[in-house]
PDB file of C-alpha atoms in Angstrom:
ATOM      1  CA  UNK A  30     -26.571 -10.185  -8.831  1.00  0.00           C
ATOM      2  CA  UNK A  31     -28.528  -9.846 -12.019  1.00  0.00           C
ATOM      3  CA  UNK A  32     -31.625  -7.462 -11.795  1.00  0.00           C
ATOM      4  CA  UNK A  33     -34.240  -6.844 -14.676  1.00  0.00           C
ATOM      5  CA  UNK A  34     -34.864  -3.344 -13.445  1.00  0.00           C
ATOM      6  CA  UNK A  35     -32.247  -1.324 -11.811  1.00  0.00           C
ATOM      7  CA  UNK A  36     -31.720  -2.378  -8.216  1.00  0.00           C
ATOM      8  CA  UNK A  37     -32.221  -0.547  -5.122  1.00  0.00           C
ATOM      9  CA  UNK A  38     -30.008  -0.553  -2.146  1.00  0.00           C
ATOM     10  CA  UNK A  39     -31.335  -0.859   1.323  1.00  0.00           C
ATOM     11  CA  UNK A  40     -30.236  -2.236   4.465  1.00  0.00           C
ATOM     12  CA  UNK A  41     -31.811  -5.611   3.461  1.00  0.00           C
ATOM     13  CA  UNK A  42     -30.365  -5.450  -0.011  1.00  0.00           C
ATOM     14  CA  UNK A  43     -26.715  -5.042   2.049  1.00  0.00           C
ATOM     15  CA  UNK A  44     -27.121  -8.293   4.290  1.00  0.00           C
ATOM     16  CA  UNK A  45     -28.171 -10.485   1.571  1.00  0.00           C
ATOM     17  CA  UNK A  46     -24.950  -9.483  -0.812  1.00  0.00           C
ATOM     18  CA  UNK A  47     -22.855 -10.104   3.118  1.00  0.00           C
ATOM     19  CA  UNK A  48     -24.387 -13.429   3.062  1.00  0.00           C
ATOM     20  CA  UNK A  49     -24.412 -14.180  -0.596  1.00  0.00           C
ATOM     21  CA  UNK A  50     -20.194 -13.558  -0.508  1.00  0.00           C
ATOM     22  CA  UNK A  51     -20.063 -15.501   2.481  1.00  0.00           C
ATOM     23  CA  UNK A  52     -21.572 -18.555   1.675  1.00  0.00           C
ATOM     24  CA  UNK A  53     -19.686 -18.398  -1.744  1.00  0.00           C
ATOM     25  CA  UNK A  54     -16.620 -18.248   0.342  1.00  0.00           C
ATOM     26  CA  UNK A  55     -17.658 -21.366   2.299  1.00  0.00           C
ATOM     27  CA  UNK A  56     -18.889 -23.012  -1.114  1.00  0.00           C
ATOM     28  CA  UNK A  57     -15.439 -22.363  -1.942  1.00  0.00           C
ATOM     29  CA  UNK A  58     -16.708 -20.839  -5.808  1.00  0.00           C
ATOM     30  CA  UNK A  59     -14.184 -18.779  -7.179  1.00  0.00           C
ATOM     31  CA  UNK A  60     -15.583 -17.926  -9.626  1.00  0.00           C
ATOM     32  CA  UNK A  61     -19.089 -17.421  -8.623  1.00  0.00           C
ATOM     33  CA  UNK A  62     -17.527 -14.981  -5.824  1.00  0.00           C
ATOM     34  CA  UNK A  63     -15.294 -13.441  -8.988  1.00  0.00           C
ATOM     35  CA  UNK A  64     -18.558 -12.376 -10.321  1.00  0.00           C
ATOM     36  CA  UNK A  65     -19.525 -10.068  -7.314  1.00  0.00           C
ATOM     37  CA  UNK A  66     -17.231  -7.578  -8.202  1.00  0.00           C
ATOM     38  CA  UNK A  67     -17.079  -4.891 -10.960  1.00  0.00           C
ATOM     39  CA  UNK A  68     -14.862  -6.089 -13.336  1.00  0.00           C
ATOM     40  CA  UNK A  69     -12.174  -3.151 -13.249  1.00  0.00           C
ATOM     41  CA  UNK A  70     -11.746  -3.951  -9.266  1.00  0.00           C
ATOM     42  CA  UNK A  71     -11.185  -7.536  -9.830  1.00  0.00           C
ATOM     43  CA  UNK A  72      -7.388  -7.639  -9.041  1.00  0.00           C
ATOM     44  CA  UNK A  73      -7.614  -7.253  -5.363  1.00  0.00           C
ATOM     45  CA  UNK A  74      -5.797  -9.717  -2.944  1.00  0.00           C
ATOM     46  CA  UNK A  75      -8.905 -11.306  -1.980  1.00  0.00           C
ATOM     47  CA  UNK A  76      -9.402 -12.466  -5.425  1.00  0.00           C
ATOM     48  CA  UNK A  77      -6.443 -14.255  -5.405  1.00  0.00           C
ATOM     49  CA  UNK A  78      -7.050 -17.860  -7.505  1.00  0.00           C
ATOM     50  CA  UNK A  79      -3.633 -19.417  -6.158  1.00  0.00           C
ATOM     51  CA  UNK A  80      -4.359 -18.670  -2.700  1.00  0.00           C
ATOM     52  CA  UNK A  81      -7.850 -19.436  -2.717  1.00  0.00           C
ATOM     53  CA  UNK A  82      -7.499 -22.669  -4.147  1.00  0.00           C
ATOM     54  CA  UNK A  83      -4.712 -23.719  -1.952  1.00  0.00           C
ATOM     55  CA  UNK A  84      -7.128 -22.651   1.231  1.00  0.00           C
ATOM     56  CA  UNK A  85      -9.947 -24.193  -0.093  1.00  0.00           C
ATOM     57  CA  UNK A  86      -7.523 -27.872  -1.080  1.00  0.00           C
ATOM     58  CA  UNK A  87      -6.518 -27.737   2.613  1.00  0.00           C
ATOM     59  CA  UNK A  88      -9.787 -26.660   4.601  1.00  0.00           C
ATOM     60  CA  UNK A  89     -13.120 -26.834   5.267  1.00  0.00           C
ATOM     61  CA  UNK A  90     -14.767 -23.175   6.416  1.00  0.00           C
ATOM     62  CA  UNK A  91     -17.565 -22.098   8.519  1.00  0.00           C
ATOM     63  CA  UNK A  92     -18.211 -18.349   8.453  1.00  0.00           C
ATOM     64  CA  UNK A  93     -20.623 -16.159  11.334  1.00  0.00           C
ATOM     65  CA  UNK A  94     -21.079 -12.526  10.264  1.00  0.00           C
ATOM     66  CA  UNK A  95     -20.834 -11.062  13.895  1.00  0.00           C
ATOM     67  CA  UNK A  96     -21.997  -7.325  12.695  1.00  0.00           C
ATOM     68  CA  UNK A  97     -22.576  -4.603   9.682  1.00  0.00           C
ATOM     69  CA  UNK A  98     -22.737  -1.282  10.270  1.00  0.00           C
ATOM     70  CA  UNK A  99     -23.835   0.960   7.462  1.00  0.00           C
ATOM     71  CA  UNK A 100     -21.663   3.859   7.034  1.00  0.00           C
ATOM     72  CA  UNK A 101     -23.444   5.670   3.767  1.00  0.00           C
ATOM     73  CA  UNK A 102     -26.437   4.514   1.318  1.00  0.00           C
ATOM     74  CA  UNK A 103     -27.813   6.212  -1.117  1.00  0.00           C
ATOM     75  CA  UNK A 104     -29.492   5.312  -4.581  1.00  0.00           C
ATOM     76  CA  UNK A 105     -26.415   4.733  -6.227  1.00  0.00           C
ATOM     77  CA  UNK A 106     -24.385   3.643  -4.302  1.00  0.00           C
ATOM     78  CA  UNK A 107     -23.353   2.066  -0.312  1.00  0.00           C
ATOM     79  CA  UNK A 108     -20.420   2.028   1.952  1.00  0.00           C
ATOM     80  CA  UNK A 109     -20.621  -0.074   5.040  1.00  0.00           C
ATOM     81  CA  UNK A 110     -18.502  -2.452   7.414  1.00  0.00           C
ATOM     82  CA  UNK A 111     -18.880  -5.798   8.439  1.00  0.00           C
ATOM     83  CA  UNK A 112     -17.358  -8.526  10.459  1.00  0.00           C
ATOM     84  CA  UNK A 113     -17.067 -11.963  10.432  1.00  0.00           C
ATOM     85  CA  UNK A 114     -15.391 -14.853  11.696  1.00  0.00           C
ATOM     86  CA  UNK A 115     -14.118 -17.894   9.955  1.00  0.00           C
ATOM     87  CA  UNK A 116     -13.169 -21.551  11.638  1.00  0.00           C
ATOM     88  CA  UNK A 117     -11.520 -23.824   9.437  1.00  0.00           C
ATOM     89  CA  UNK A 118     -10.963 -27.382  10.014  1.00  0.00           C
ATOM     90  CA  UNK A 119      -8.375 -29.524   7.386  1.00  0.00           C
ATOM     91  CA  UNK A 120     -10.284 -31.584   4.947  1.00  0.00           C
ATOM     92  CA  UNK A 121      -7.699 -34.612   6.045  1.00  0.00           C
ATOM     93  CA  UNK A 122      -7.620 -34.594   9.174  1.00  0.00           C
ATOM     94  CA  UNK A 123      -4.231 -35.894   9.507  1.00  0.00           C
ATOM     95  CA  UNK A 124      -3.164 -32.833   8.393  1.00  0.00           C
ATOM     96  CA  UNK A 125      -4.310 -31.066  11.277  1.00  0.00           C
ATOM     97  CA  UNK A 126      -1.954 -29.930  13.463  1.00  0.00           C
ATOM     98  CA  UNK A 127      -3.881 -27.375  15.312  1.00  0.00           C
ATOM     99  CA  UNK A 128      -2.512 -24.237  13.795  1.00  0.00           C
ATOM    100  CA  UNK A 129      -5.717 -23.838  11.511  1.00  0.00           C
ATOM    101  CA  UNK A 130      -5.745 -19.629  10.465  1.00  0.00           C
ATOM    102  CA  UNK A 131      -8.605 -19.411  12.223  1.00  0.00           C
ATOM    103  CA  UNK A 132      -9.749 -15.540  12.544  1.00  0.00           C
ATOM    104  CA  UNK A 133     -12.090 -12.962  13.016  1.00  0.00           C
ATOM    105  CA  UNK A 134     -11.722 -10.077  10.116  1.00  0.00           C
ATOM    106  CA  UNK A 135     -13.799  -7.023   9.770  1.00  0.00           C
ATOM    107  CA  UNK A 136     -13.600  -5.385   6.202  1.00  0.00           C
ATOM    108  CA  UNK A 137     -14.483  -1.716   4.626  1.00  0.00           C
ATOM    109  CA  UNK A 138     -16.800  -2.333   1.606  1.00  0.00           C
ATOM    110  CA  UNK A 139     -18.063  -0.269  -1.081  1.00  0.00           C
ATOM    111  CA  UNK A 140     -20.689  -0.986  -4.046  1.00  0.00           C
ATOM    112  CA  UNK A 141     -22.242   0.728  -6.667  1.00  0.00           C
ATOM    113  CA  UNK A 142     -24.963   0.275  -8.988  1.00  0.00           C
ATOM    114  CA  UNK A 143     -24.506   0.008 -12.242  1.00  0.00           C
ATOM    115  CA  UNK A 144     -26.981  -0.451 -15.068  1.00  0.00           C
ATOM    116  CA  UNK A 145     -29.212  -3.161 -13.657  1.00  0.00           C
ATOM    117  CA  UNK A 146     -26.439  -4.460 -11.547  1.00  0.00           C
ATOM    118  CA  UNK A 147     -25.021  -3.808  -7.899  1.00  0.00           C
ATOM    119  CA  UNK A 148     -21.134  -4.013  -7.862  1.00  0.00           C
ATOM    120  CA  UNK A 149     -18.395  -4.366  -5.372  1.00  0.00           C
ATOM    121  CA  UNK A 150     -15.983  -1.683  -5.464  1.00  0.00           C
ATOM    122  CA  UNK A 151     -13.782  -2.327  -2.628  1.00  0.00           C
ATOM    123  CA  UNK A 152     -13.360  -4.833  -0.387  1.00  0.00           C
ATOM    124  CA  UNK A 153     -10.264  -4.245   2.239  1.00  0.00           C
ATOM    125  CA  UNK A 154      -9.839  -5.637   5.317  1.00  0.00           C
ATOM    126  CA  UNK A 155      -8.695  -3.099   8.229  1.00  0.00           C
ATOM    127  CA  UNK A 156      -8.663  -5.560  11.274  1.00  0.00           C
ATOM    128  CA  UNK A 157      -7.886  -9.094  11.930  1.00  0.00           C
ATOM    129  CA  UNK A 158      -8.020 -10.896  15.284  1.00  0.00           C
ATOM    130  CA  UNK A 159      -6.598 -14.729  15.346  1.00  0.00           C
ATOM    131  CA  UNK A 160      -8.216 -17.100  17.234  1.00  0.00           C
ATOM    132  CA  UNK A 161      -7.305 -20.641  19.091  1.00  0.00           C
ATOM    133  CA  UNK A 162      -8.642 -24.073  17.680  1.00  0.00           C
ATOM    134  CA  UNK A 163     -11.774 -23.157  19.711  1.00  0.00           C
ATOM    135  CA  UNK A 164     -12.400 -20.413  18.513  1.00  0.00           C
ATOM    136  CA  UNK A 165     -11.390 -17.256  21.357  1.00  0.00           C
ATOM    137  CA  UNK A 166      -9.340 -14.987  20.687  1.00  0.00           C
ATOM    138  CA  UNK A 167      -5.876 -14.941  21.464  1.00  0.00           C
ATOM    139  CA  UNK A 168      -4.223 -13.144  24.476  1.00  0.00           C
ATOM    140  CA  UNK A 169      -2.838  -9.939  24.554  1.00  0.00           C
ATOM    141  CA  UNK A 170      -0.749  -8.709  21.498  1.00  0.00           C
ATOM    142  CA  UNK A 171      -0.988 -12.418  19.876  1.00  0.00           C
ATOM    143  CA  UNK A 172      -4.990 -11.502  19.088  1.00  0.00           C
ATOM    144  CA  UNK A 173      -2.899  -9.080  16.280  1.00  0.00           C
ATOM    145  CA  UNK A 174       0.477  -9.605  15.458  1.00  0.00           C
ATOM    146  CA  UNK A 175       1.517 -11.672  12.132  1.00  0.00           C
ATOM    147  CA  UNK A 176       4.200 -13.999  12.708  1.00  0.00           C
ATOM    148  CA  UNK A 177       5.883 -12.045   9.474  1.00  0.00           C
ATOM    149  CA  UNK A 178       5.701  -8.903  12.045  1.00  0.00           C
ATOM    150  CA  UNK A 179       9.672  -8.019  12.465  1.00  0.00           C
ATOM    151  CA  UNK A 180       9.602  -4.312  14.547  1.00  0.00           C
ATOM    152  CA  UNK A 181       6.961  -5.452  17.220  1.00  0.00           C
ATOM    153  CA  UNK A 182      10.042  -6.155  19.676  1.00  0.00           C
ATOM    154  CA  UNK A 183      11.136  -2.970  19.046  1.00  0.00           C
ATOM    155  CA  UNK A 184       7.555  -1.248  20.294  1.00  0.00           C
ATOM    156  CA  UNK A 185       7.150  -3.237  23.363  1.00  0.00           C
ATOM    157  CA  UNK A 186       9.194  -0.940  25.335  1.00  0.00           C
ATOM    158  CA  UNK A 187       6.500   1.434  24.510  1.00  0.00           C
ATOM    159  CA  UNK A 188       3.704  -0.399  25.049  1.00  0.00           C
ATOM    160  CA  UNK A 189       4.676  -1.646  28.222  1.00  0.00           C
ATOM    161  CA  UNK A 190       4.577   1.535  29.775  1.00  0.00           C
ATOM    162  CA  UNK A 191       1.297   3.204  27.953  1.00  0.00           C
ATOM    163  CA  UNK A 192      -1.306   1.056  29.345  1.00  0.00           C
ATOM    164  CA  UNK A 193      -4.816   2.268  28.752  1.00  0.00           C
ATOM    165  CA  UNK A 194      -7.866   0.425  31.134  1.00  0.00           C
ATOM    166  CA  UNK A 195     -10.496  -1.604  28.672  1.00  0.00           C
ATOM    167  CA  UNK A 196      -8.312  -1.334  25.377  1.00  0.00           C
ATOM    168  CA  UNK A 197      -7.337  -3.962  23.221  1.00  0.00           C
ATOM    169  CA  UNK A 198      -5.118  -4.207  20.790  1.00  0.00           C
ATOM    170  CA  UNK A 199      -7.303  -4.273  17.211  1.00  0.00           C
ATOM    171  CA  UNK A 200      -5.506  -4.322  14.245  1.00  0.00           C
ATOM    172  CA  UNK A 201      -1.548  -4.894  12.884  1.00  0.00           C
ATOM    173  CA  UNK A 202      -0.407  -3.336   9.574  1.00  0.00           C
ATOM    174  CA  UNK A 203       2.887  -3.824   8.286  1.00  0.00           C
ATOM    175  CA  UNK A 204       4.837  -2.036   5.563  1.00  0.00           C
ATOM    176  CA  UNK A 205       8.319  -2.702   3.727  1.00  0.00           C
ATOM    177  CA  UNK A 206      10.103  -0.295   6.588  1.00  0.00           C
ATOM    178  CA  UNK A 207       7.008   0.473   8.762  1.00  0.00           C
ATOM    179  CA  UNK A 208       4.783  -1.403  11.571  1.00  0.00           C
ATOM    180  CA  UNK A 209       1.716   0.038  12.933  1.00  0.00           C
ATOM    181  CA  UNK A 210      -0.298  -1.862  15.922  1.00  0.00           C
ATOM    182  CA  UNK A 211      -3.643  -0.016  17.015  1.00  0.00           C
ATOM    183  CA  UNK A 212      -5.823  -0.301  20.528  1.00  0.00           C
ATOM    184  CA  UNK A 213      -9.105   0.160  20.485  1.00  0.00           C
ATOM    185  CA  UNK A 214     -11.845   0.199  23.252  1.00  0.00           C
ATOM    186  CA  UNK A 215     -12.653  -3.658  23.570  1.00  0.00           C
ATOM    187  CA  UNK A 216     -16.148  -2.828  22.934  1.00  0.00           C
ATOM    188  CA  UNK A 217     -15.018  -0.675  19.379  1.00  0.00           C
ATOM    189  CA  UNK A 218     -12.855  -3.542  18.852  1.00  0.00           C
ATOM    190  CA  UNK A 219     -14.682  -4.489  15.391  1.00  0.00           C
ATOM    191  CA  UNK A 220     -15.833  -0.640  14.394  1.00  0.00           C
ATOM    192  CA  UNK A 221     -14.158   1.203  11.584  1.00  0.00           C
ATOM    193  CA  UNK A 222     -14.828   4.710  13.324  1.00  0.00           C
ATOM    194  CA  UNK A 223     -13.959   4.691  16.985  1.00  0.00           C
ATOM    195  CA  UNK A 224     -14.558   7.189  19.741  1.00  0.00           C
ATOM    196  CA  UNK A 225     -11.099   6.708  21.204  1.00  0.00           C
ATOM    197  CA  UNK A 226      -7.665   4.946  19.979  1.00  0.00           C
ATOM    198  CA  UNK A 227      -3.919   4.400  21.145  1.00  0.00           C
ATOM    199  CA  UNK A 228      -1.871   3.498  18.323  1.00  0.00           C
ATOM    200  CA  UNK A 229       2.039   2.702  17.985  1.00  0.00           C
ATOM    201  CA  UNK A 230       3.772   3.365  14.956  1.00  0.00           C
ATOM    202  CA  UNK A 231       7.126   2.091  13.773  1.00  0.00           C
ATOM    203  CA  UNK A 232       9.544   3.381  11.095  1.00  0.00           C
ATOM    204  CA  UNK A 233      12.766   2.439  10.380  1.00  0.00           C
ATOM    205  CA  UNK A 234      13.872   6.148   9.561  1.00  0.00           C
ATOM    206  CA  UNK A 235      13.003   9.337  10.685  1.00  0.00           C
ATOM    207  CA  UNK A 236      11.901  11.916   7.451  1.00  0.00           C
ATOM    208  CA  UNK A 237      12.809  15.076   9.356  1.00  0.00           C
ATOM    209  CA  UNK A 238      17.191  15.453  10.617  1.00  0.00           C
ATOM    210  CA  UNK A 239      15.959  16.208  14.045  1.00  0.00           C
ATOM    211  CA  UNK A 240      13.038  16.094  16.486  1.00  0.00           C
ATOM    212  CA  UNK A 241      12.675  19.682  16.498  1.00  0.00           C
ATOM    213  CA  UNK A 242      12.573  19.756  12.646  1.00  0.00           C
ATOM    214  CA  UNK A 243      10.007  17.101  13.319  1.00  0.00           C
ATOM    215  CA  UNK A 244       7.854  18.357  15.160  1.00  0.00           C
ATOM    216  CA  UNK A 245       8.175  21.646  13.273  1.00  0.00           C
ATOM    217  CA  UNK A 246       7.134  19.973  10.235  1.00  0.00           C
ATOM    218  CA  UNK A 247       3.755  18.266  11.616  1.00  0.00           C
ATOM    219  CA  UNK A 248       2.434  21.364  13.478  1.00  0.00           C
ATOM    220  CA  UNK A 249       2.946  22.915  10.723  1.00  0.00           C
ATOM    221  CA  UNK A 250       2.296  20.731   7.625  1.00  0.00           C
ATOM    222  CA  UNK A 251      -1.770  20.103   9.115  1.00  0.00           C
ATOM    223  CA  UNK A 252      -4.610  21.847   9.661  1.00  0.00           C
ATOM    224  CA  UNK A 253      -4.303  22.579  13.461  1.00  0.00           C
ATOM    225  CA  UNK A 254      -7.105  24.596  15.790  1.00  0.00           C
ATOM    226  CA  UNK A 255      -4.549  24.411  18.646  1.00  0.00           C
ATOM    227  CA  UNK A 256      -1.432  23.201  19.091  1.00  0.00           C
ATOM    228  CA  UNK A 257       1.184  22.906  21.970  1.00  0.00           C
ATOM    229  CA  UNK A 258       4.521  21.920  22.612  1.00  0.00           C
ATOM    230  CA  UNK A 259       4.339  20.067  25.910  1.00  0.00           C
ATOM    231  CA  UNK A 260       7.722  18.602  26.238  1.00  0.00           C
ATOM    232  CA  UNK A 261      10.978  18.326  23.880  1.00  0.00           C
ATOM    233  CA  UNK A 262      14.244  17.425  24.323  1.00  0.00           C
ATOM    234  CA  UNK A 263      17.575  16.066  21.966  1.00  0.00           C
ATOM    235  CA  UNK A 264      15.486  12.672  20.940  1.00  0.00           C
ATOM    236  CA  UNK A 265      11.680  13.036  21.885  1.00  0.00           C
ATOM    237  CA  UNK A 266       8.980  15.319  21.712  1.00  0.00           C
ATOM    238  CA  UNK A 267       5.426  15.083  23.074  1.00  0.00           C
ATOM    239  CA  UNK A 268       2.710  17.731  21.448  1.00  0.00           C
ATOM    240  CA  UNK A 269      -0.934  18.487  21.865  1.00  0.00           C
ATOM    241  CA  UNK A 270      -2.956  19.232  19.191  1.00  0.00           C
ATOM    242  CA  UNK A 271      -6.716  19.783  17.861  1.00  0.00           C
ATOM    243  CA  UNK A 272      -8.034  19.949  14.793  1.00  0.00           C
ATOM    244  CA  UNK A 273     -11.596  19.537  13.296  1.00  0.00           C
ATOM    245  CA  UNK A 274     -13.295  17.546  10.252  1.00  0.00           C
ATOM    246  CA  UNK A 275     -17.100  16.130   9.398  1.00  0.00           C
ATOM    247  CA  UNK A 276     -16.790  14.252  12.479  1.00  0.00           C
ATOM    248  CA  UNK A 277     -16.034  17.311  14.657  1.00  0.00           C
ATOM    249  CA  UNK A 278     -13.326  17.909  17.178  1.00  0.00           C
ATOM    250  CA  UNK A 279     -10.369  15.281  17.132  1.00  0.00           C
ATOM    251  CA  UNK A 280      -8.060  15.890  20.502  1.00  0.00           C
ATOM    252  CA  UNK A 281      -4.904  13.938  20.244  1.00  0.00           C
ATOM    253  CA  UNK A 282      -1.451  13.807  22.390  1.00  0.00           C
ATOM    254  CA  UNK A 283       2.108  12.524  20.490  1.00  0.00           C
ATOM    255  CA  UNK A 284       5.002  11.109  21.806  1.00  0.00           C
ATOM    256  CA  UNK A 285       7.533  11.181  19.204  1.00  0.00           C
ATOM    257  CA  UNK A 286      11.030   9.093  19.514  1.00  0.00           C
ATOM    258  CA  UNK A 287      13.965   9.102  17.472  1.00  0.00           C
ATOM    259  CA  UNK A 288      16.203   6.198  19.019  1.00  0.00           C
ATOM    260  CA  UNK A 289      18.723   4.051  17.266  1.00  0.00           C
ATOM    261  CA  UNK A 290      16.616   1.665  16.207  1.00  0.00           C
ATOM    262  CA  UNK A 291      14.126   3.478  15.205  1.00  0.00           C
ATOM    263  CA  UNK A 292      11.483   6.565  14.922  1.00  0.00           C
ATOM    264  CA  UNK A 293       8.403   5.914  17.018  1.00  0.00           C
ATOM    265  CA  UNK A 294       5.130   7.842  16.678  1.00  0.00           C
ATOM    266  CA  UNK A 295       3.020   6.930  19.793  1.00  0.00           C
ATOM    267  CA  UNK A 296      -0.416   8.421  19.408  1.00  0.00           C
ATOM    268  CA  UNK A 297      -3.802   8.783  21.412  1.00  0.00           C
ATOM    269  CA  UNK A 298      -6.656   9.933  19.673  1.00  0.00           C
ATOM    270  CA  UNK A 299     -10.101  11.298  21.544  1.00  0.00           C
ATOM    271  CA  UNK A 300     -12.413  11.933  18.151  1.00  0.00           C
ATOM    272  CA  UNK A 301     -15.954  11.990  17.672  1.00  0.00           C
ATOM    273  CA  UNK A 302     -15.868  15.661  18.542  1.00  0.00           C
ATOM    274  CA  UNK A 303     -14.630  15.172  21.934  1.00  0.00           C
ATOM    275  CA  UNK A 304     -11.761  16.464  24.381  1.00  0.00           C
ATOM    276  CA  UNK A 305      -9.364  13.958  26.088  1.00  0.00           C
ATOM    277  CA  UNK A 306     -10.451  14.400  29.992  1.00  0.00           C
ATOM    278  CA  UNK A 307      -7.788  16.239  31.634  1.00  0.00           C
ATOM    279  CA  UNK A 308      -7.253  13.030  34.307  1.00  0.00           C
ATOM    280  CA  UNK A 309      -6.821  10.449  31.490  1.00  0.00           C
ATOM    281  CA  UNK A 310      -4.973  13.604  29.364  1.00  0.00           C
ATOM    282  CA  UNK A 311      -2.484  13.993  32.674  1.00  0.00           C
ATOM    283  CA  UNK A 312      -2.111  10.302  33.025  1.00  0.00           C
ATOM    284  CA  UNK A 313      -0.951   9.999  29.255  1.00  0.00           C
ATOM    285  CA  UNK A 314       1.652  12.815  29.126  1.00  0.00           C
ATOM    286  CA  UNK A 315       3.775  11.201  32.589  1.00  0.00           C
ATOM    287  CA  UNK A 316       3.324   7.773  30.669  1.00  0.00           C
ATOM    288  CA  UNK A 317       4.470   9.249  27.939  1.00  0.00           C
ATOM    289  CA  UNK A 318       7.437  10.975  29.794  1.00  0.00           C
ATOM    290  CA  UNK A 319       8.580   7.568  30.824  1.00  0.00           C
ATOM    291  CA  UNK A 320       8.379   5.482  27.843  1.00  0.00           C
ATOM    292  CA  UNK A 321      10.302   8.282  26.857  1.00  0.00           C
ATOM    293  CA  UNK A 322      13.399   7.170  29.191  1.00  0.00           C
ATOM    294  CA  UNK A 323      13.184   4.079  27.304  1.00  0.00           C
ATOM    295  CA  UNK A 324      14.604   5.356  24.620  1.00  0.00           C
ATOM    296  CA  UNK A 325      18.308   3.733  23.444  1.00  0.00           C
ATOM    297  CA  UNK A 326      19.990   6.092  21.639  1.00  0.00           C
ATOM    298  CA  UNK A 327      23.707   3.880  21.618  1.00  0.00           C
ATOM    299  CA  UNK A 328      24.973   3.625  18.127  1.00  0.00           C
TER     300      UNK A 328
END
């Protein structure tokens, strides 16, 4: 990544530095893949020498960048997305006992040029889909969840009942007392900025002493166009609200639950400066009313 002149970033520039980090990935060179990033952004997990070489002792990797999408360029600097996917097979194959991680990841990336050098500032993965020995992706909810996931039981309820046509579910984040799981349009499955998104969030506790104080709180602790109460009772609320950014109009319905196991935030997101069409908008608020009657509040 060594230029005698100070480098320029194009599109082109973008895809080689993709494929350069891949195939050092499938080389399985540390070190040479060390290199690629700035040297004061060289402690992320990715970088990690114990896990890599543990991977690389135990499997053999084929990678297949499925898409990039450039989200800013200029002369200093980039930030785009890409995704690929990853089969691994076990160097021994004795050792295979067909639970290879195989996996399709998409990651937000960010570099800057320096001096006569392009750098990687960030690399962070925000989706991961896990695939079968032959490499499709896994039904339903196992496409997502870890098997360290430990509050997914406790959302299913939930998800059960808010069903959404042509979503799938995209990405699973998990947090010392938090779980998040996200559905995205199957064909925004890999994008980092959707139209359109129905996400399911898990906390052990609920900040606020009541739903009222709650929903208090977030009307009034963000930068609202509109808001509107649409339903709220001892335990749940459910709230409409607007609000604008670069992007233009976001249009997004809430179901907040306080149960006792749990405070659920159960969101869907129209963005892109868009409105939620009022059949899909009615459809959501009496699915939200019902997952609503799932709530146990028994101590």
């Amino acid at each position: 990544m060594f230029f005698k002149r100070k480098p320029k970033i194009s599109e082109q520039t973008i895809k080689e530095i993709v494929q350069k980090l891949e195939t050092t990935y499938t080389d399985k060179n540390i070190e040479r893949m060390t290199e690629m990033f700035h040297p004061n952004h060289r402690d992320i997990s990715f970088l990690n020498h114990f896990s890599l070489s543990m991977n690389f002792q135990i499997y053999n990797i084929t990678s297949e960048v499925l898409n990039l999408e450039i989200l800013d360029m200029s002369e200093e600097g980039a930030t785009f997305t890409y995704t690929r996917k990853h089969m691994y097979t076990c160097v021994n194959e004795e050792d295979d006992n067909g639970t290879n991680p195989n996996n399709i990841s998409s990651y937000y990336v960010e570099l800057k040029v320096e001096g006569k050098t392009i750098w990687m500032m960030r690399y962070a993965r925000y989706s991961e889909l896990f695939l079968d020995t032959e490499g499709r992706i896994l039904p339903d909810e196992k496409a997502v969840v870890p098997s360290g996931a430990k509050y997914f039981e406790n959302m299913k309820r939930f998800i059960d009942v808010i069903q959404l046509e042509h979503f799938k579910p995209a990405t699973y984040l998990t947090y010392s007392d938090s779980e998040f799981i996200g559905y995205y349009l199957e064909t925004e499955r890999y994008q980092y900025r959707t139209t359109e998104k129905l996400t399911f969030d898990y906390f052990e506790e609920m900040a606020a002493e009541s739903i009222a104080e709650h929903t208090k709180d977030f009307i009034e602790g963000n930068p609202l166009e509109y808001s509107e109460i649409l339903a709220q009772e001892k335990y749940y609320s459910i709230i409409e609200i607007k609000m604008q950014d670069h992007t233009g109009l976001k249009h997004e319905l809430i179901l907040s639950i306080d149960a006792s196991d749990g405070f659920f935030m159960i969101r869907y997101l129209k963005s892109c400066n868009a409105s939620i069409e009022e059949k899909l908008r009615q459809r959501l608020i009496e699915q939200m009313k019902i997952a609503a009657t799932k709530i146990d509040v028994s101590v």
